[in-house]
CSV table of C-alpha atoms in Angstrom, one decimal:
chain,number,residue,atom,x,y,z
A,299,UNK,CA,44.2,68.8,110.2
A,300,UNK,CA,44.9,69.5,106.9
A,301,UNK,CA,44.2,73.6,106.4
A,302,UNK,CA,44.8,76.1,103.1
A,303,UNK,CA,45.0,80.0,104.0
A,304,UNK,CA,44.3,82.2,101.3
A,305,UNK,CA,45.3,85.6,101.3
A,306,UNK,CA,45.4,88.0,98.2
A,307,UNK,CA,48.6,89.3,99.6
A,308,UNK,CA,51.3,87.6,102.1
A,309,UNK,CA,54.1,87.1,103.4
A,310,UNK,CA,57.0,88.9,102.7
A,311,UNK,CA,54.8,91.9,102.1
A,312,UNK,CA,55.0,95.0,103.5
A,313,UNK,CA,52.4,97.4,102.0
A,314,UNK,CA,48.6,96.1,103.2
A,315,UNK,CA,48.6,96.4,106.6
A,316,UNK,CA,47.3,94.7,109.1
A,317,UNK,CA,45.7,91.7,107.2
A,318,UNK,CA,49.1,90.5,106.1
A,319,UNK,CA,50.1,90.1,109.4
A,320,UNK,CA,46.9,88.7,111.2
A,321,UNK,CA,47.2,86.0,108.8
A,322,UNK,CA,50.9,85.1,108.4
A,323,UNK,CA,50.8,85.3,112.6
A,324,UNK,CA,47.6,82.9,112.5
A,325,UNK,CA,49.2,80.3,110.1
A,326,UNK,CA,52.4,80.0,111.7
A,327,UNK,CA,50.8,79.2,115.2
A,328,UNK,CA,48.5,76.9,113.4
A,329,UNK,CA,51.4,75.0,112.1
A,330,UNK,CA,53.5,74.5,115.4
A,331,UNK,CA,50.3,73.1,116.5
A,332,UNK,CA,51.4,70.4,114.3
A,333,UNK,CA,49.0,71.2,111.6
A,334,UNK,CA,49.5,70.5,107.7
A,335,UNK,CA,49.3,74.2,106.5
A,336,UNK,CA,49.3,75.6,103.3
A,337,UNK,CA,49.3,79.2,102.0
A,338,UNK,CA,47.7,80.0,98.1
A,339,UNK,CA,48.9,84.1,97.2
A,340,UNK,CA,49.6,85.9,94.5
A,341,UNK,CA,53.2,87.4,94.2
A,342,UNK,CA,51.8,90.7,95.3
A,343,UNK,CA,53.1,94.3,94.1
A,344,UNK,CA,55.5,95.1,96.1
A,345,UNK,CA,59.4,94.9,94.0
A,346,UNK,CA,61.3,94.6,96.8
A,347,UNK,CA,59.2,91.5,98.5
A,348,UNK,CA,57.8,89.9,95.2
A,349,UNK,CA,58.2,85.6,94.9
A,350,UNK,CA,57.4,85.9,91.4
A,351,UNK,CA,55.3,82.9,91.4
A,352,UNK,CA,57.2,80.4,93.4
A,353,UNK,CA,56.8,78.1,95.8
A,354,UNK,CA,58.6,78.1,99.5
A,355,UNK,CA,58.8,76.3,102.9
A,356,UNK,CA,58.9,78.7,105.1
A,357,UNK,CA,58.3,78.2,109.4
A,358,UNK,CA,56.3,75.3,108.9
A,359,UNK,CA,54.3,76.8,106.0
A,360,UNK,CA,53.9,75.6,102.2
A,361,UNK,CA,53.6,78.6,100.6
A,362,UNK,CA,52.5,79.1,96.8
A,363,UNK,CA,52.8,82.3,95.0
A,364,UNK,CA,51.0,82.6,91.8
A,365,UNK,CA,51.7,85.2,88.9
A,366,UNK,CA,49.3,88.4,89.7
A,367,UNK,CA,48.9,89.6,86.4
A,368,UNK,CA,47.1,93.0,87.7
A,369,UNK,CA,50.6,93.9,89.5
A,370,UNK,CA,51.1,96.8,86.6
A,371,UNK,CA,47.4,97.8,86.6
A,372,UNK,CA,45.0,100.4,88.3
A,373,UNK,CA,43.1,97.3,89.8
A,374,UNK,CA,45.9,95.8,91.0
A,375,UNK,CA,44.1,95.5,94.5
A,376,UNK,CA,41.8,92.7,92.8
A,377,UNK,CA,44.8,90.2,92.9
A,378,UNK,CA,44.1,88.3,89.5
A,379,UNK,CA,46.5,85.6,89.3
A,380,UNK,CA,44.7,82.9,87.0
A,381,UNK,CA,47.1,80.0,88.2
A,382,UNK,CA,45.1,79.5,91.0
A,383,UNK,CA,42.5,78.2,88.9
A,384,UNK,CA,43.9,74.6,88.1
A,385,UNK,CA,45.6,74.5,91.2
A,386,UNK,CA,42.4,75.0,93.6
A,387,UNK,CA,40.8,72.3,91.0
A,388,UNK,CA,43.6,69.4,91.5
A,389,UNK,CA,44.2,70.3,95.3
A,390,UNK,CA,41.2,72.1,97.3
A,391,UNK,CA,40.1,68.2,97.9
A,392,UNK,CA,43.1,67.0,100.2
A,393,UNK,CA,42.4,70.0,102.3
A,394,UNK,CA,39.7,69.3,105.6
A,395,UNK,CA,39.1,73.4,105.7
A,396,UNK,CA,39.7,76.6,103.8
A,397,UNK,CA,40.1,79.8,105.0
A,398,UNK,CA,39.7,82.8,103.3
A,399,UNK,CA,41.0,86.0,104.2
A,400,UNK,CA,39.6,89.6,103.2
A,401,UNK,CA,36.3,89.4,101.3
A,402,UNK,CA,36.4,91.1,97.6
A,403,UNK,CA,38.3,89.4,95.4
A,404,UNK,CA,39.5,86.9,92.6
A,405,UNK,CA,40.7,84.1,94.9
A,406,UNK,CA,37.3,83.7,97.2
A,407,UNK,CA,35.2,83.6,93.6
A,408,UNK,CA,37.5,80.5,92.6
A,409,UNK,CA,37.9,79.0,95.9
A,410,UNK,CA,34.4,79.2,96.7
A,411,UNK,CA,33.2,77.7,93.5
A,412,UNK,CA,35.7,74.2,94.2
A,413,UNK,CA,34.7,74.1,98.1
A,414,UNK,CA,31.1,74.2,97.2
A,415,UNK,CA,31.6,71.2,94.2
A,416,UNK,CA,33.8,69.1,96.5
A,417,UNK,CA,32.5,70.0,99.7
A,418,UNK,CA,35.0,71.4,101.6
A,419,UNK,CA,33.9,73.9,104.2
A,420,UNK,CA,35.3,77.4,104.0
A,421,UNK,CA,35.5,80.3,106.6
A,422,UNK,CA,35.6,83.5,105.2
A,423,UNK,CA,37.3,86.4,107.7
A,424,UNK,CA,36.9,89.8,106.1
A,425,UNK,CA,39.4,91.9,108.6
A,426,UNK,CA,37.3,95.0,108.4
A,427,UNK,CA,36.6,94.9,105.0
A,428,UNK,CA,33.1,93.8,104.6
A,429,UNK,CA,31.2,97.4,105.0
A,430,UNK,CA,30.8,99.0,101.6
A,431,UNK,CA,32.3,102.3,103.1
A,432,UNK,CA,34.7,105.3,102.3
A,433,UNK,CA,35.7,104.0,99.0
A,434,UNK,CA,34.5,102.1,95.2
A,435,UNK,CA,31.1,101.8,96.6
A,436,UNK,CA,29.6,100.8,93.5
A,437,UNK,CA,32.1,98.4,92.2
A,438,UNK,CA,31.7,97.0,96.0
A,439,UNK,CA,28.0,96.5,95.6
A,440,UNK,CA,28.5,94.7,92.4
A,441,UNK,CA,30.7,92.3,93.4
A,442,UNK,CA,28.7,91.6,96.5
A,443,UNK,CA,25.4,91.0,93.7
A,444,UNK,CA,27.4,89.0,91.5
A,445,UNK,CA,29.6,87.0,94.0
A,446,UNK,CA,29.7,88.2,97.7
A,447,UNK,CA,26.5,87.6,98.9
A,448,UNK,CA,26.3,83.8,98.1
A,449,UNK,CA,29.9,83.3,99.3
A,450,UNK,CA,29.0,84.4,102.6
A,451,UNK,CA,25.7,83.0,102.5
A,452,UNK,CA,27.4,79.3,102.2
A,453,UNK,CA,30.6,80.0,104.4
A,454,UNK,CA,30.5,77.6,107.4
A,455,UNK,CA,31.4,80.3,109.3
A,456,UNK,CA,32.1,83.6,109.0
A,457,UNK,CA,34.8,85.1,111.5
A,458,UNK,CA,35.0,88.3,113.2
A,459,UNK,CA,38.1,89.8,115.7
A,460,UNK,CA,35.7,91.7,117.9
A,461,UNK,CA,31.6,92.6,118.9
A,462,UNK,CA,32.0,95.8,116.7
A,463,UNK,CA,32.9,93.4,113.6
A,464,UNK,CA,30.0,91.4,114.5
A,465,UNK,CA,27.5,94.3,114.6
A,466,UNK,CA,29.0,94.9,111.0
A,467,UNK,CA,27.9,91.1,109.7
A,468,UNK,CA,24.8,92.0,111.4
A,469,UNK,CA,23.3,95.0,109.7
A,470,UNK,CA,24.6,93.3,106.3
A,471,UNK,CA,22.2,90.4,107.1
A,472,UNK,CA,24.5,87.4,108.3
A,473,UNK,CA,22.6,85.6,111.1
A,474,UNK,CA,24.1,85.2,114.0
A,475,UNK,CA,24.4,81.3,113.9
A,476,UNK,CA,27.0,81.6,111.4
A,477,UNK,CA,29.3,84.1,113.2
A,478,UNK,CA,32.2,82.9,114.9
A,479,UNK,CA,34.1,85.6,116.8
A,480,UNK,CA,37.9,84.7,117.4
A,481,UNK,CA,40.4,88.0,117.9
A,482,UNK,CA,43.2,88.6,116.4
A,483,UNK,CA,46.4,88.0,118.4
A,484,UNK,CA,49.6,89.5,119.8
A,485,UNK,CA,53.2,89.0,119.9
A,486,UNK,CA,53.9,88.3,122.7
A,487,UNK,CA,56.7,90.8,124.4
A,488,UNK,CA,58.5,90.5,127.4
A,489,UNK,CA,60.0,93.4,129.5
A,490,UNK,CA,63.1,91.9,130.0
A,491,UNK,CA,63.1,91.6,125.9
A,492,UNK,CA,62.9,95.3,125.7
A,493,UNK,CA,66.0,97.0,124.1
A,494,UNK,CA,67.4,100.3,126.0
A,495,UNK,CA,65.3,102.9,126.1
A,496,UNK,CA,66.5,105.9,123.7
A,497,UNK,CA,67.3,104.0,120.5
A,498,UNK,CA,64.5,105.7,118.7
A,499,UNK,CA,65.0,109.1,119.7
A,500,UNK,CA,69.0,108.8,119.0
A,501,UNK,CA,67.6,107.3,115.7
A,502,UNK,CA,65.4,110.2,114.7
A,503,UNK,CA,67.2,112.9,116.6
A,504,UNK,CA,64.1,114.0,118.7
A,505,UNK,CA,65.2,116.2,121.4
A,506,UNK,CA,61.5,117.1,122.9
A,507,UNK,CA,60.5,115.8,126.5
A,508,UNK,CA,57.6,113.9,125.8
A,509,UNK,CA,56.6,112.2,122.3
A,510,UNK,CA,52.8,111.1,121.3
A,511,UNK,CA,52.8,108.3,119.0
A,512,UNK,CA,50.6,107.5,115.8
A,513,UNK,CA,51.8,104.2,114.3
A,514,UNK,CA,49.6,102.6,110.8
A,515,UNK,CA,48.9,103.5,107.7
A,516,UNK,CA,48.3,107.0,106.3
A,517,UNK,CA,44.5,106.6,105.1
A,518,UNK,CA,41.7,109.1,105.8
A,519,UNK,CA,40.2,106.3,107.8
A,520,UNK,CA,42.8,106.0,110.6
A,521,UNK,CA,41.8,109.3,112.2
A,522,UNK,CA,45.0,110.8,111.7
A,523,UNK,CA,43.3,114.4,111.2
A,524,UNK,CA,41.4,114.1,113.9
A,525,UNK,CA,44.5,113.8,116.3
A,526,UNK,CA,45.9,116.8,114.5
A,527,UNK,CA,43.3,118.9,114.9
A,528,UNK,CA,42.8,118.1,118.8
A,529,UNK,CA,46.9,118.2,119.2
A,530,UNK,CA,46.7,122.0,118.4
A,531,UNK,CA,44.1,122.4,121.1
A,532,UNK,CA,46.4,120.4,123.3
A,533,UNK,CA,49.1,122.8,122.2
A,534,UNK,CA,47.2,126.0,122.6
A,535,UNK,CA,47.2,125.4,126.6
A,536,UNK,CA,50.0,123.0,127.3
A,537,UNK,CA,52.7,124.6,129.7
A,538,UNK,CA,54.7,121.5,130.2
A,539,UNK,CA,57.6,120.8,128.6
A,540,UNK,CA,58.4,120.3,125.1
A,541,UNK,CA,56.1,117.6,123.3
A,542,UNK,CA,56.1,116.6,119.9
A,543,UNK,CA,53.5,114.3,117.6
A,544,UNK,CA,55.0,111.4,115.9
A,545,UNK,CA,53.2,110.2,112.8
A,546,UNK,CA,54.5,106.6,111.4
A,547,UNK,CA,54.2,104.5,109.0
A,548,UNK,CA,53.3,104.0,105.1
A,549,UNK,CA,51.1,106.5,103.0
A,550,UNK,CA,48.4,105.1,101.7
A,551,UNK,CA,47.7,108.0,99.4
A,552,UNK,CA,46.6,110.5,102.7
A,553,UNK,CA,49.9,111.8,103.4
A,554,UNK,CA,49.8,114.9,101.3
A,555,UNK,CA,46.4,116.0,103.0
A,556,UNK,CA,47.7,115.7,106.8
A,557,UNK,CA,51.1,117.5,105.5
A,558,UNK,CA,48.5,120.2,104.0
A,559,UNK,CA,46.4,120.1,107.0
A,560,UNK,CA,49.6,120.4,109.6
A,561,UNK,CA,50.5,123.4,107.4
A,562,UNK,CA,47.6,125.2,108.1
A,563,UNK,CA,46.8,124.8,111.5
A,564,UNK,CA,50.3,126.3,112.5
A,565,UNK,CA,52.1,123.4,113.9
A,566,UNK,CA,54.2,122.1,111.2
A,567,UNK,CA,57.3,122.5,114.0
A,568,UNK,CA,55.7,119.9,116.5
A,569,UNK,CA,54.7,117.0,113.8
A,570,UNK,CA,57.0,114.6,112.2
A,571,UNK,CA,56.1,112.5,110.0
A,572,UNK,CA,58.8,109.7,109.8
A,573,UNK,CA,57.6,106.9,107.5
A,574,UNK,CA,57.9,103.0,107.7
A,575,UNK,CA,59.5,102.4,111.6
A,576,UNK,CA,61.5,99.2,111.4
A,577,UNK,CA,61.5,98.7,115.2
A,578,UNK,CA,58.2,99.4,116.4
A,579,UNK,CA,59.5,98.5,119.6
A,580,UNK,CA,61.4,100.9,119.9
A,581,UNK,CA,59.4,103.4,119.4
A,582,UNK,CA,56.2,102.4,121.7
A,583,UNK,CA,59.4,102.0,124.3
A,584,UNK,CA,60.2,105.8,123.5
A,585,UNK,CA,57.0,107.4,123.8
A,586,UNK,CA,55.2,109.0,126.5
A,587,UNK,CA,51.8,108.0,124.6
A,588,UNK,CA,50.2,106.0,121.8
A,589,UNK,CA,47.5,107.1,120.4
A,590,UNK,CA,44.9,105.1,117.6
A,591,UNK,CA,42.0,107.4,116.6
A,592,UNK,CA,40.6,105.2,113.8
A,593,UNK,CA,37.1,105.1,113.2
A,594,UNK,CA,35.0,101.6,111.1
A,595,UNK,CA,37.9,99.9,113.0
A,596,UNK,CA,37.2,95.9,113.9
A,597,UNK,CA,40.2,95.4,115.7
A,598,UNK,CA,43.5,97.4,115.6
A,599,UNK,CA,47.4,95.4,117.4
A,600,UNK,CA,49.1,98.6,117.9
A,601,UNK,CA,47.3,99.7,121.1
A,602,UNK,CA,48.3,96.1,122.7
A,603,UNK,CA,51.6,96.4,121.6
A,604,UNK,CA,52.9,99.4,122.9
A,605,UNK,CA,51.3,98.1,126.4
A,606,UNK,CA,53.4,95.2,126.2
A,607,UNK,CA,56.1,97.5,125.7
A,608,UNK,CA,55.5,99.9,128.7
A,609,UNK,CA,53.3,102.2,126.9
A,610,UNK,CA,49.7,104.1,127.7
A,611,UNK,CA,47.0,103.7,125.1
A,612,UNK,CA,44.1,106.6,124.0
A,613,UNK,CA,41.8,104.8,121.3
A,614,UNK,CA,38.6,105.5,119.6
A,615,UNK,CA,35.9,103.9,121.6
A,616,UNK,CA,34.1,103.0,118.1
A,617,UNK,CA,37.1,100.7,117.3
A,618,UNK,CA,37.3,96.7,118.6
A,619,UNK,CA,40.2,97.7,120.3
A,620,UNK,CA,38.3,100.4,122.2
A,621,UNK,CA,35.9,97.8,123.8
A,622,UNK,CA,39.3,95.3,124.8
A,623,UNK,CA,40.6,98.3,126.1
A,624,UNK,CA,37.3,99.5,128.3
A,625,UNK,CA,36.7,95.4,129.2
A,626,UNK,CA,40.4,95.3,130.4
A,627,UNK,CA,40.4,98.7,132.0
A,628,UNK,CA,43.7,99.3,130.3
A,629,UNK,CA,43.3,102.7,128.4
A,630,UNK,CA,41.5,105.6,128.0
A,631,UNK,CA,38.9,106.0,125.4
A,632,UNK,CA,37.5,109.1,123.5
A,633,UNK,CA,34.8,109.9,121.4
A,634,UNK,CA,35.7,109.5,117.6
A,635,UNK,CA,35.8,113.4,116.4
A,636,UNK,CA,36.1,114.7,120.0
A,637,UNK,CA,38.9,117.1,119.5
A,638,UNK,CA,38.3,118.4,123.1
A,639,UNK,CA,38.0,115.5,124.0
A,640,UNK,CA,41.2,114.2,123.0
A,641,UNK,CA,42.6,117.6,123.9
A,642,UNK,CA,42.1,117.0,127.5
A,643,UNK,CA,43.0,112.9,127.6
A,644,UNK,CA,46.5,113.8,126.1
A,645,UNK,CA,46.8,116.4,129.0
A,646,UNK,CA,45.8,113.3,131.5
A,647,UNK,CA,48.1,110.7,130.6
A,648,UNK,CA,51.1,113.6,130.3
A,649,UNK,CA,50.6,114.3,134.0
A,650,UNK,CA,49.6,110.9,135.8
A,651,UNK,CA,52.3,108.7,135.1
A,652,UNK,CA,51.9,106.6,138.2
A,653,UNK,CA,47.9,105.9,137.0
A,654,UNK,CA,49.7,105.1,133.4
A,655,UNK,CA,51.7,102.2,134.7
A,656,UNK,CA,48.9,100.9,136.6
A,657,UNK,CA,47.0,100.4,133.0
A,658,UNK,CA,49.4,99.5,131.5
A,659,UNK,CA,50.0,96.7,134.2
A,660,UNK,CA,46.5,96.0,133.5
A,661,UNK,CA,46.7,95.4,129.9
A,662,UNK,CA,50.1,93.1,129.7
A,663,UNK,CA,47.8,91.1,132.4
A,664,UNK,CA,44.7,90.5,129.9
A,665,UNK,CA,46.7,90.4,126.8
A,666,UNK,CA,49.2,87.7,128.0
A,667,UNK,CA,45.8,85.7,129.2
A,668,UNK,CA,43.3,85.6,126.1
A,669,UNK,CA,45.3,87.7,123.2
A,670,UNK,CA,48.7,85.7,122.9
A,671,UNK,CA,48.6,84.0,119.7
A,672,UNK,CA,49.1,80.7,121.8
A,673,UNK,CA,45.5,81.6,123.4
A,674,UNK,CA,43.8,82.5,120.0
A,675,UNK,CA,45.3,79.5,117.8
A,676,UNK,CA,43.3,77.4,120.0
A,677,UNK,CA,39.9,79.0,119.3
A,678,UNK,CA,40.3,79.0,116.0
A,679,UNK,CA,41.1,75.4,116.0
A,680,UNK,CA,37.5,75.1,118.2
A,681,UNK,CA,35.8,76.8,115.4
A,682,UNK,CA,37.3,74.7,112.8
A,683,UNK,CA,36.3,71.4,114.6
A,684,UNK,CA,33.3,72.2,115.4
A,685,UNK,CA,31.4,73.2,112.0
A,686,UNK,CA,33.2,69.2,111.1
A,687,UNK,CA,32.3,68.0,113.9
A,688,UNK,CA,28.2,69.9,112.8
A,689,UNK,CA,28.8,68.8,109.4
């Protein structure tokens, strides 16, 4: 099958989470399935990663990176990169699907409008991003009146990692014959991969006994305040040993806040925040706990990754992780603003180890079954072959 990604942003970049990798993870597996797959982005903004419109080979993948000319502007997050134009026009027809990532943006408008004239079915998967929440509501709304609406309307399918993305396309009206639900996958790790335990404390010279983890982006929708705040109750009648919280990865302009916040609830001394972590590994290997406390969350990796590395999970039972994680049996879930809540789960999981490995047995168990990207590829390859198959 002949298949064209799009994403706004791509491989090799670094700064737009978890989008990026869903889809760079997705196309490689679709291409050692012996699939013809190319890859249309932009050359994104990052300096350090930017192709500067160019085109590689790279793991099985054509990739083509066209000249984003917003990569100096305020709306940079649009993507425009008009090169696209002429090259959906001569090419989208070779292609037997298209499959657009992330919903508002340049590249589904132009996309769209050449599958619809040639008749090439798309699939649009949004990754969370189809709610018209938290931030540019209007602007939102009017590209859903002016574009969105009809390019979801005439998607053959529209894809969603998980029941609580689903209930999303729902209340924004897309009937239920059109949704195809395939999750996002996970690297698979093996124990006997693991490096020595220890690296990341020697690394960041933490000395405490037990560490709880926060690994994503710093953005007011990841819940990161909301594990600060119950971490001080945790703190206020914790008499084990020394435990400090963790906070990693990049700021996405909430960093500053949580610094503030930390400040003022007294327990500047027992956070760290520690930036981009190269080796995740290494860090789910290190801690005692991971913890994801996002709330409008469709999916979310970084639970199932630090239990393929060893590690207990607490996560937000309003997140698609939270109902894998309840399904599975894997994890502990709280309330999303719970601070007692979360207060008194921390406390669990520091003093049951032997019930922690038992989860966390559990979990590498259901992941290696139905969330290895060997699993997933092939249902996304069902979804594809059916709507041509339908059509």
């Amino acid at each position: 099958m002949r298949i064209l990604q799009l994403n706004p942003a791509f491989y090799p970049a670094t700064s737009y989470g978890g989008t990026i990798t869903a889809s760079y993870n997705l196309t490689k597996a679709l291409a050692r399935r012996g699939h013809d797959v190319t890859v249309f982005t932009s050359d994104t903004i990052d300096e350090r990663t930017r192709q500067k419109g160019r085109y590689i080979e790279h793991e099985g993948l054509k990739i083509h990176y066209f000249k984003n000319l917003s990569n100096t502007l305020a709306w940079h997050r649009f993507f425009f990169y008009p090169g696209l134009i002429l090259a959906l026009k001569n090419q989208i027809q070779s292609f037997d699907v298209v499959h657009l990532h992330d919903t508002r943006n340049f590249q589904n408008i132009v996309a769209v409008h050449y599958a619809k004239k040639y008749g090439i079915p798309y699939f649009v998967q949004p990754h969370g991003s189809l709610p018209r929440i938290i931030e540019k509501k209007n602007l939102k709304k009017l590209y859903d009146v002016l574009w969105g609406n009809d390019i979801l309307k005439y998607a053959s399918k529209v894809i969603a990692v998980s029941e609580t993305e689903v209930e999303q396309f729902r209340q924004a009206g897309i009937p239920q014959s059109k949704i195809a639900v395939v999750p996002n996958g996970v690297d698979d790790i093996s124990l006997t991969d693991l490096p020595i335990p220890g690296k990341f404390r020697e690394q960041q010279s933490i000395t405490e006994k037990h560490i709880i983890l926060y690994v994503g982006r710093i953005h007011k929708r990841k819940g990161i305040d909301f594990l600060i705040r119950a971490y001080k109750l945790f703190l206020q009648t914790w008499t084990g040993e020394d435990v400090i919280l963790i906070i990693g990865g990049p700021d996405d302009g909430y960093r500053s806040i949580l610094e503030t916040l930390v400040e003022q609830l007294g327990v500047a001394d027992k956070v760290r925040f520690i930036g981009f972590i190269p080796s995740l590994v290494t860090a789910y290997q290190d801690a005692d706990v991971l913890v994801y406390p996002s709330t409008y969350e469709i999916f979310g990796l970084v639970p199932f990754e630090a239990l393929l590395c060893g590690t207990p999970a607490i996560v937000t039972d309003d997140c698609g992780c939270g109902e894998i994680i309840k399904n599975a049996r894997c994890g502990h879930l709280v309330h999303y603003g719970d601070e007692a809540g979360l207060s008194e789960v921390l406390r669990y999981v520091l003093t049951h180890p032997e019930e922690n490995k038992e989860m966390v047995e559990s979990g590498r168990r259901y992941i290696e079954e139905y969330l290895v990207w060997d699993s997933v590829v092939k249902q996304m390859e069902k979804t594809y072959e059916r709507t041509n198959t339908q059509e």
